[in-house]
Short mmCIF file of C-alpha atoms and ligand atoms in Angstrom, two decimals:
data_model
loop_
_atom_site.label_atom_id
_atom_site.label_comp_id
_atom_site.label_asym_id
_atom_site.label_seq_id
_atom_site.Cartn_x
_atom_site.Cartn_y
_atom_site.Cartn_z
CA MET A 1 -1.11 12.90 -25.41
CA ASP A 2 -2.18 14.02 -21.93
CA ARG A 3 -3.95 17.31 -21.51
CA ASP A 4 -2.53 19.73 -19.00
CA VAL A 5 -2.77 18.18 -15.59
CA HIS A 6 -4.60 20.26 -13.00
CA PRO A 7 -2.46 21.53 -10.05
CA ALA A 8 -4.50 19.49 -7.53
CA VAL A 9 -3.59 16.34 -9.45
CA ALA A 10 0.01 17.38 -10.08
CA ASP A 11 0.49 18.14 -6.37
CA ALA A 12 -1.00 14.82 -5.28
CA ALA A 13 1.10 12.94 -7.84
CA GLU A 14 4.26 14.70 -6.70
CA SER A 15 3.51 13.98 -3.04
CA ILE A 16 2.96 10.29 -3.82
CA ALA A 17 6.10 9.98 -5.98
CA SER A 18 8.28 11.70 -3.37
CA MET A 19 6.69 9.57 -0.61
CA GLU A 20 5.52 12.60 1.30
CA ILE A 21 2.25 10.67 1.05
CA ARG A 22 3.08 7.00 1.45
CA GLY A 23 1.60 3.73 2.59
CA ALA A 24 -0.70 1.84 0.25
CA ALA A 25 -3.96 2.97 1.86
CA ALA A 26 -2.90 6.62 2.10
CA ILE A 27 -1.83 6.63 -1.55
CA ALA A 28 -5.24 5.30 -2.61
CA ASP A 29 -7.00 7.85 -0.45
CA ALA A 30 -4.95 10.72 -1.90
CA ALA A 31 -5.56 9.53 -5.47
CA ALA A 32 -9.34 9.35 -4.95
CA GLU A 33 -9.32 12.77 -3.31
CA ALA A 34 -7.34 14.24 -6.22
CA LEU A 35 -9.82 12.83 -8.78
CA GLY A 36 -12.67 14.37 -6.78
CA GLU A 37 -10.89 17.73 -6.69
CA ARG A 38 -10.16 17.53 -10.40
CA ALA A 39 -13.82 16.90 -11.13
CA ALA A 40 -14.88 19.79 -8.90
CA ALA A 41 -12.47 22.18 -10.64
CA SER A 42 -13.33 21.13 -14.20
CA GLU A 43 -14.37 23.81 -16.66
CA ALA A 44 -14.93 21.28 -19.43
CA ASP A 45 -17.42 22.39 -22.06
CA SER A 46 -18.57 18.90 -23.04
CA PRO A 47 -18.95 15.45 -21.49
CA ALA A 48 -16.20 14.16 -23.79
CA ALA A 49 -13.81 16.89 -22.62
CA PHE A 50 -14.64 16.13 -18.99
CA ARG A 51 -13.98 12.42 -19.46
CA ALA A 52 -10.67 13.19 -21.17
CA GLU A 53 -9.64 15.39 -18.23
CA MET A 54 -10.41 12.62 -15.78
CA ARG A 55 -8.47 10.06 -17.81
CA ALA A 56 -5.47 12.40 -17.96
CA ALA A 57 -5.64 12.94 -14.19
CA ALA A 58 -5.82 9.21 -13.53
CA ARG A 59 -2.88 8.50 -15.83
CA ARG A 60 -0.77 11.09 -14.04
CA LEU A 61 -1.58 9.54 -10.66
CA HIS A 62 -1.10 6.01 -11.96
CA GLU A 63 2.44 6.62 -13.17
CA THR A 64 3.74 7.75 -9.74
CA ARG A 65 4.53 4.42 -8.05
CA PRO A 66 4.11 0.97 -9.60
CA THR A 67 3.82 -1.57 -6.77
CA ALA A 68 0.90 -0.73 -4.47
CA VAL A 69 -2.20 -1.95 -6.33
CA SER A 70 -4.36 0.16 -4.04
CA LEU A 71 -3.56 3.07 -6.38
CA PRO A 72 -4.99 1.63 -9.63
CA ASN A 73 -7.78 -0.02 -7.63
CA ALA A 74 -8.74 3.44 -6.33
CA LEU A 75 -8.63 4.97 -9.82
CA ARG A 76 -10.79 2.14 -11.19
CA TYR A 77 -13.30 2.49 -8.39
CA VAL A 78 -13.77 6.20 -9.02
CA LEU A 79 -13.76 6.14 -12.83
CA ARG A 80 -15.46 2.84 -13.71
CA ASP A 81 -18.92 4.03 -12.74
CA MET A 82 -18.51 7.57 -14.07
CA GLU A 83 -21.82 8.29 -15.74
CA GLY A 84 -23.98 11.15 -16.93
CA ASP A 85 -24.87 12.88 -20.14
CA THR A 86 -23.89 16.36 -18.96
CA VAL A 87 -20.69 17.71 -17.41
CA GLU A 88 -22.57 18.48 -14.22
CA ARG A 89 -23.87 14.92 -13.88
CA LEU A 90 -20.48 13.46 -14.65
CA ARG A 91 -18.90 15.75 -12.07
CA ARG A 92 -21.35 14.71 -9.39
CA SER A 93 -20.80 11.06 -10.22
CA VAL A 94 -17.00 11.33 -9.81
CA GLU A 95 -17.25 13.39 -6.64
CA SER A 96 -19.67 10.95 -5.09
CA SER A 97 -17.59 7.88 -6.07
CA ALA A 98 -14.45 9.49 -4.63
CA THR A 99 -16.19 10.30 -1.36
CA GLU A 100 -17.70 6.82 -1.17
CA PHE A 101 -14.33 5.21 -1.89
CA ARG A 102 -12.58 7.16 0.87
CA HIS A 103 -15.33 6.32 3.35
CA GLN A 104 -15.16 2.62 2.47
CA LEU A 105 -11.39 2.65 2.86
CA ASP A 106 -11.68 3.94 6.44
CA GLN A 107 -14.46 1.49 7.18
CA ALA A 108 -12.52 -1.45 5.76
CA GLN A 109 -9.47 -0.59 7.82
CA ASP A 110 -11.60 -0.41 10.92
CA ASN A 111 -13.34 -3.74 10.25
CA LEU A 112 -10.04 -5.40 9.39
CA GLY A 113 -8.57 -4.09 12.65
CA GLN A 114 -11.28 -5.76 14.69
CA ILE A 115 -10.68 -9.09 12.96
CA GLY A 116 -6.89 -8.84 13.30
CA ALA A 117 -7.25 -7.88 16.97
CA ASN A 118 -8.94 -11.22 17.64
CA ARG A 119 -5.64 -12.95 16.83
CA LEU A 120 -3.74 -10.94 19.43
CA ARG A 121 -3.86 -12.07 23.05
CA ASP A 122 -3.42 -10.06 26.19
CA GLY A 123 0.31 -9.81 26.93
CA ASP A 124 1.47 -10.61 23.40
CA THR A 125 4.52 -9.07 21.75
CA ILE A 126 4.42 -8.23 18.06
CA MET A 127 7.26 -7.57 15.65
CA THR A 128 6.61 -5.00 12.93
CA HIS A 129 8.28 -4.09 9.66
CA CYS A 130 7.90 -0.70 7.98
CA HIS A 131 4.72 1.27 8.72
CA SER A 132 1.30 -0.06 7.90
CA THR A 133 -1.95 1.63 8.88
CA ASP A 134 -3.79 -1.67 8.32
CA ALA A 135 -1.46 -3.43 10.78
CA LEU A 136 -1.75 -0.61 13.30
CA SER A 137 -5.54 -0.82 13.09
CA CYS A 138 -5.27 -4.39 14.47
CA VAL A 139 -3.14 -3.12 17.35
CA ARG A 140 -5.51 -0.23 18.07
CA HIS A 141 -8.51 -2.56 18.25
CA ALA A 142 -6.68 -5.04 20.48
CA LEU A 143 -5.87 -2.19 22.88
CA ASP A 144 -9.50 -1.03 22.73
CA ASP A 145 -10.48 -4.58 23.70
CA GLY A 146 -8.39 -4.11 26.87
CA LYS A 147 -5.38 -6.19 25.83
CA GLU A 148 -1.86 -5.14 26.69
CA LEU A 149 0.72 -5.47 23.92
CA THR A 150 4.41 -4.76 23.50
CA ALA A 151 6.23 -4.30 20.22
CA VAL A 152 9.62 -4.97 18.68
CA VAL A 153 9.88 -2.51 15.81
CA LYS A 154 12.32 -2.96 12.94
CA GLU A 155 13.72 0.36 11.81
CA THR A 156 13.28 -0.62 8.12
CA ARG A 157 16.14 0.72 6.08
CA PRO A 158 16.64 2.65 3.94
CA ARG A 159 13.92 5.16 4.85
CA GLU A 160 13.52 4.13 8.49
CA GLN A 161 9.75 3.96 8.28
CA GLY A 162 9.83 1.84 11.42
CA HIS A 163 10.27 5.14 13.24
CA ILE A 164 6.74 6.14 12.15
CA THR A 165 5.41 2.86 13.55
CA ALA A 166 7.34 3.35 16.79
CA ARG A 167 5.92 6.85 17.16
CA HIS A 168 2.33 5.71 16.57
CA LEU A 169 2.70 2.78 18.94
CA ARG A 170 4.09 5.02 21.66
CA GLU A 171 1.17 7.43 21.10
CA LEU A 172 -1.08 4.44 21.77
CA GLY A 173 0.87 3.66 24.94
CA VAL A 174 2.49 0.47 23.62
CA PRO A 175 6.02 -0.17 24.98
CA VAL A 176 8.39 -0.28 22.01
CA THR A 177 11.82 -1.80 21.45
CA LEU A 178 13.37 -0.38 18.29
CA ILE A 179 15.93 -2.63 16.58
CA VAL A 180 18.04 -2.48 13.44
CA ASP A 181 16.80 -4.77 10.70
CA ASN A 182 19.74 -7.13 11.10
CA ALA A 183 18.74 -7.86 14.71
CA ALA A 184 15.32 -9.25 13.81
CA ARG A 185 16.21 -12.96 14.03
CA ARG A 186 17.76 -12.49 17.45
CA TYR A 187 14.51 -11.02 18.78
CA LEU A 188 12.08 -13.43 17.12
CA ASP A 189 12.23 -15.75 20.14
CA ASP A 190 10.72 -12.92 22.19
CA VAL A 191 7.72 -12.27 19.97
CA ASP A 192 4.34 -13.95 19.48
CA HIS A 193 3.44 -12.60 16.03
CA VAL A 194 5.06 -10.87 13.13
CA LEU A 195 2.44 -8.32 12.02
CA VAL A 196 2.98 -6.50 8.73
CA GLY A 197 0.94 -4.79 6.03
CA ALA A 198 1.00 -5.26 2.27
CA ASP A 199 1.23 -3.17 -0.87
CA SER A 200 -0.20 -5.90 -3.08
CA ILE A 201 -1.42 -9.47 -2.65
CA ALA A 202 -1.12 -11.77 -5.65
CA ALA A 203 -3.66 -14.42 -6.62
CA ASP A 204 -1.40 -17.24 -5.38
CA GLY A 205 -1.28 -15.62 -1.93
CA SER A 206 2.17 -14.07 -2.31
CA VAL A 207 2.56 -10.90 -0.30
CA ILE A 208 4.32 -7.92 -1.82
CA ASN A 209 5.47 -5.63 0.97
CA LYS A 210 8.38 -3.42 2.01
CA ILE A 211 11.79 -4.90 1.22
CA GLY A 212 12.89 -7.16 4.06
CA THR A 213 9.47 -8.68 4.70
CA SER A 214 10.35 -11.95 2.96
CA GLY A 215 13.56 -12.52 4.93
CA LEU A 216 11.71 -11.74 8.15
CA ALA A 217 8.97 -14.23 7.21
CA VAL A 218 11.48 -16.98 6.44
CA ASN A 219 13.16 -16.46 9.81
CA ALA A 220 9.83 -16.30 11.60
CA ARG A 221 8.73 -19.58 10.03
CA GLU A 222 11.98 -21.20 11.16
CA ARG A 223 11.33 -19.98 14.70
CA GLY A 224 7.64 -20.96 14.65
CA VAL A 225 6.40 -17.38 14.94
CA PRO A 226 3.19 -16.79 12.98
CA VAL A 227 3.29 -14.18 10.23
CA VAL A 228 0.09 -12.16 9.96
CA VAL A 229 -0.49 -9.80 7.05
CA ALA A 230 -3.06 -7.05 7.57
CA ALA A 231 -4.32 -6.05 4.14
CA GLN A 232 -7.73 -4.73 3.21
CA THR A 233 -9.14 -6.09 -0.04
CA LEU A 234 -7.99 -2.91 -1.78
CA LYS A 235 -4.52 -4.56 -1.75
CA LEU A 236 -5.66 -7.55 -3.82
CA HIS A 237 -4.08 -7.36 -7.26
CA PRO A 238 -6.65 -8.33 -9.92
CA ALA A 239 -4.17 -8.62 -12.83
CA THR A 240 -2.33 -11.45 -11.04
CA MET A 241 -5.40 -13.65 -11.64
CA THR A 242 -4.50 -13.60 -15.34
CA GLY A 243 -0.81 -14.26 -14.94
CA HIS A 244 0.59 -10.75 -14.62
CA THR A 245 3.32 -10.19 -12.08
CA VAL A 246 3.63 -7.22 -9.74
CA GLU A 247 6.25 -4.67 -10.70
CA ILE A 248 8.73 -4.00 -7.92
CA GLU A 249 9.57 -0.32 -7.60
CA MET A 250 13.28 0.52 -7.80
CA ARG A 251 13.95 3.75 -5.93
CA ASP A 252 16.80 6.22 -6.16
CA GLU A 253 20.20 4.98 -5.01
CA SER A 254 20.66 8.14 -2.92
CA GLU A 255 18.23 6.61 -0.38
CA VAL A 256 20.92 3.97 0.24
CA LEU A 257 24.16 5.85 -0.36
CA ALA A 258 24.49 9.64 -0.25
CA ASP A 259 26.54 11.31 -2.96
CA ASP A 260 29.40 12.17 -0.57
CA GLU A 261 29.47 8.58 0.72
CA ARG A 262 29.61 7.37 -2.85
CA SER A 263 32.84 9.26 -3.52
CA ASP A 264 34.30 7.88 -0.25
CA ILE A 265 33.74 4.32 -1.42
CA GLY A 266 34.19 4.46 -5.16
CA ARG A 267 37.01 5.53 -7.40
CA GLY A 268 35.64 9.04 -7.60
CA ALA A 269 32.01 10.17 -7.43
CA ASP A 270 31.11 8.64 -10.81
CA ASP A 271 32.81 5.24 -10.47
CA PRO A 272 30.92 3.15 -13.07
CA ASP A 273 31.80 -0.08 -11.26
CA LEU A 274 30.15 0.90 -7.98
CA ALA A 275 26.54 -0.14 -8.30
CA VAL A 276 23.76 0.51 -5.80
CA GLU A 277 20.37 -1.18 -6.08
CA ASN A 278 17.36 -0.03 -4.12
CA PRO A 279 14.29 -2.24 -4.58
CA ALA A 280 11.49 -0.91 -2.36
CA PHE A 281 9.54 -4.17 -2.05
CA ASP A 282 9.93 -7.93 -2.06
CA VAL A 283 7.70 -10.96 -2.50
CA THR A 284 6.94 -13.31 0.37
CA PRO A 285 5.69 -16.68 -0.87
CA PRO A 286 2.41 -17.93 0.63
CA ARG A 287 4.12 -20.82 2.44
CA HIS A 288 5.75 -18.30 4.78
CA VAL A 289 2.54 -16.48 5.62
CA ASP A 290 0.06 -17.78 8.19
CA ALA A 291 -2.89 -15.49 7.58
CA ILE A 292 -4.04 -12.56 5.50
CA VAL A 293 -6.45 -10.45 7.51
CA THR A 294 -8.93 -8.45 5.43
CA GLU A 295 -12.14 -6.61 6.24
CA ARG A 296 -13.93 -9.66 4.79
CA GLY A 297 -12.33 -12.04 7.25
CA GLN A 298 -9.07 -13.89 7.75
CA PHE A 299 -7.77 -16.07 4.93
CA PRO A 300 -5.00 -18.61 4.55
CA PRO A 301 -2.91 -17.07 1.73
CA GLU A 302 -3.59 -19.96 -0.64
CA SER A 303 -7.35 -19.32 -0.50
CA ILE A 304 -7.24 -15.59 -1.18
CA VAL A 305 -7.91 -16.24 -4.86
CA THR A 306 -11.50 -17.21 -4.06
CA LEU A 307 -12.07 -13.77 -2.58
CA MET A 308 -10.36 -12.18 -5.57
CA ARG A 309 -12.64 -14.02 -7.99
CA GLU A 310 -15.65 -12.84 -6.04
CA LEU A 311 -14.48 -9.21 -5.98
CA PHE A 312 -12.88 -8.84 -9.40
CA GLY A 313 -14.36 -11.67 -11.44
CA ASP A 314 -16.15 -9.31 -13.80
CA GLN A 315 -13.27 -6.88 -14.25
CA HIS A 316 -11.53 -7.18 -17.57
CA GLY A 317 -10.75 -5.18 -20.63
CA GLU A 318 -9.29 -1.73 -20.88
CA GLU A 319 -8.44 0.43 -17.92
CA PRO A 320 -10.79 3.39 -17.47
CA TRP A 321 -7.91 5.86 -17.88
CA GLU A 322 -6.73 4.56 -21.27
CA GLU A 323 -7.01 7.14 -24.03
CA THR A 324 -8.54 4.67 -26.47
CA LEU A 325 -11.76 4.82 -24.45
CA GLN A 326 -14.17 7.58 -25.37
P1 RI2 B 412 -0.89 0.53 4.71
C1 RI2 B 412 4.02 0.76 2.61
O1 RI2 B 412 4.73 1.05 1.41
C2 RI2 B 412 4.64 -0.38 3.38
O2 RI2 B 412 5.24 -1.36 2.58
C3 RI2 B 412 3.40 -0.88 4.12
O3 RI2 B 412 3.55 -2.18 4.65
C4 RI2 B 412 2.37 -0.82 3.01
O4 RI2 B 412 2.67 0.40 2.31
C5 RI2 B 412 0.94 -0.83 3.44
O5 RI2 B 412 0.60 0.31 4.16
P2 RI2 B 412 5.44 2.50 1.21
O6 RI2 B 412 4.41 3.40 0.56
O7 RI2 B 412 -1.79 0.64 3.53
O8 RI2 B 412 5.88 3.00 2.54
O9 RI2 B 412 -1.23 -0.63 5.58
O10 RI2 B 412 6.61 2.26 0.30
O11 RI2 B 412 -0.81 1.83 5.51
#
């Protein structure tokens, strides 16, 4: 049974679950920050009690959203190397790992952006889906290199996160054309790259990203438009190397159909035969992806497993937040 979860952790978990904090990198950053805050606030009277508090905090954060592997990867990073034979040493170890993780995340996004920018040419038009800070890092670096870009931005139903992308691109001075998702195929002839982020990358090179990415990729392939996925290695999903699949988050139906709209359509507000499904993500097979851009370089999706073996080869066994560990 979990101990009481500290308010700093409960607040972070709530913000992640409600998507006030969203985007795979931002979720990881918030989770690492919350673990650091939890460690700083601990009044544990023994190393065992401190470790139990950290496991409880990590479990609470882990249960918020299931698809973006950046979240468990962040928790593992901070807790795997937790060491010390006193509470004070353990605390310092967690705080320093959390700080280091957050610094590396920023650095990776910056390095990835420079690599992704090399793919973009002066005068190119990109098409985006949802909002990805990794993808925007590529754009920012291309602009810093003196290239001019324009963007076709899909609004990305149901939460219209394309609006966030449009706002950031306009802040960067990039001319934006906002379109509804259904118009994407019509505009593909006008674009040079589809540039998206990822929530998880599987060992076979499949890309798990915001719902609608796979259909966009299929259409882009048909039109000969390259699909570039900007995803720092934090998005690589280690469990897929041993056959696990990535859970797709199903979100509340009210994001798709408001309660008052439901009664307009159905036979009353509680019509049992009016179903609404709201999967937040989909899976794009590697054959529809041209390149995965990471801070370690650009990879054809089929070869990403070599990088995963290098990064996660020695990771196995129990998760550091499981209660069976002492
Ligand atoms: P960065 C988002 O998921 C989008 O699917 C986006 O492509 C992905 O995270 C990666 O975002 P959500 O949290 O890490 O909005 O590149 O559901 O910012």
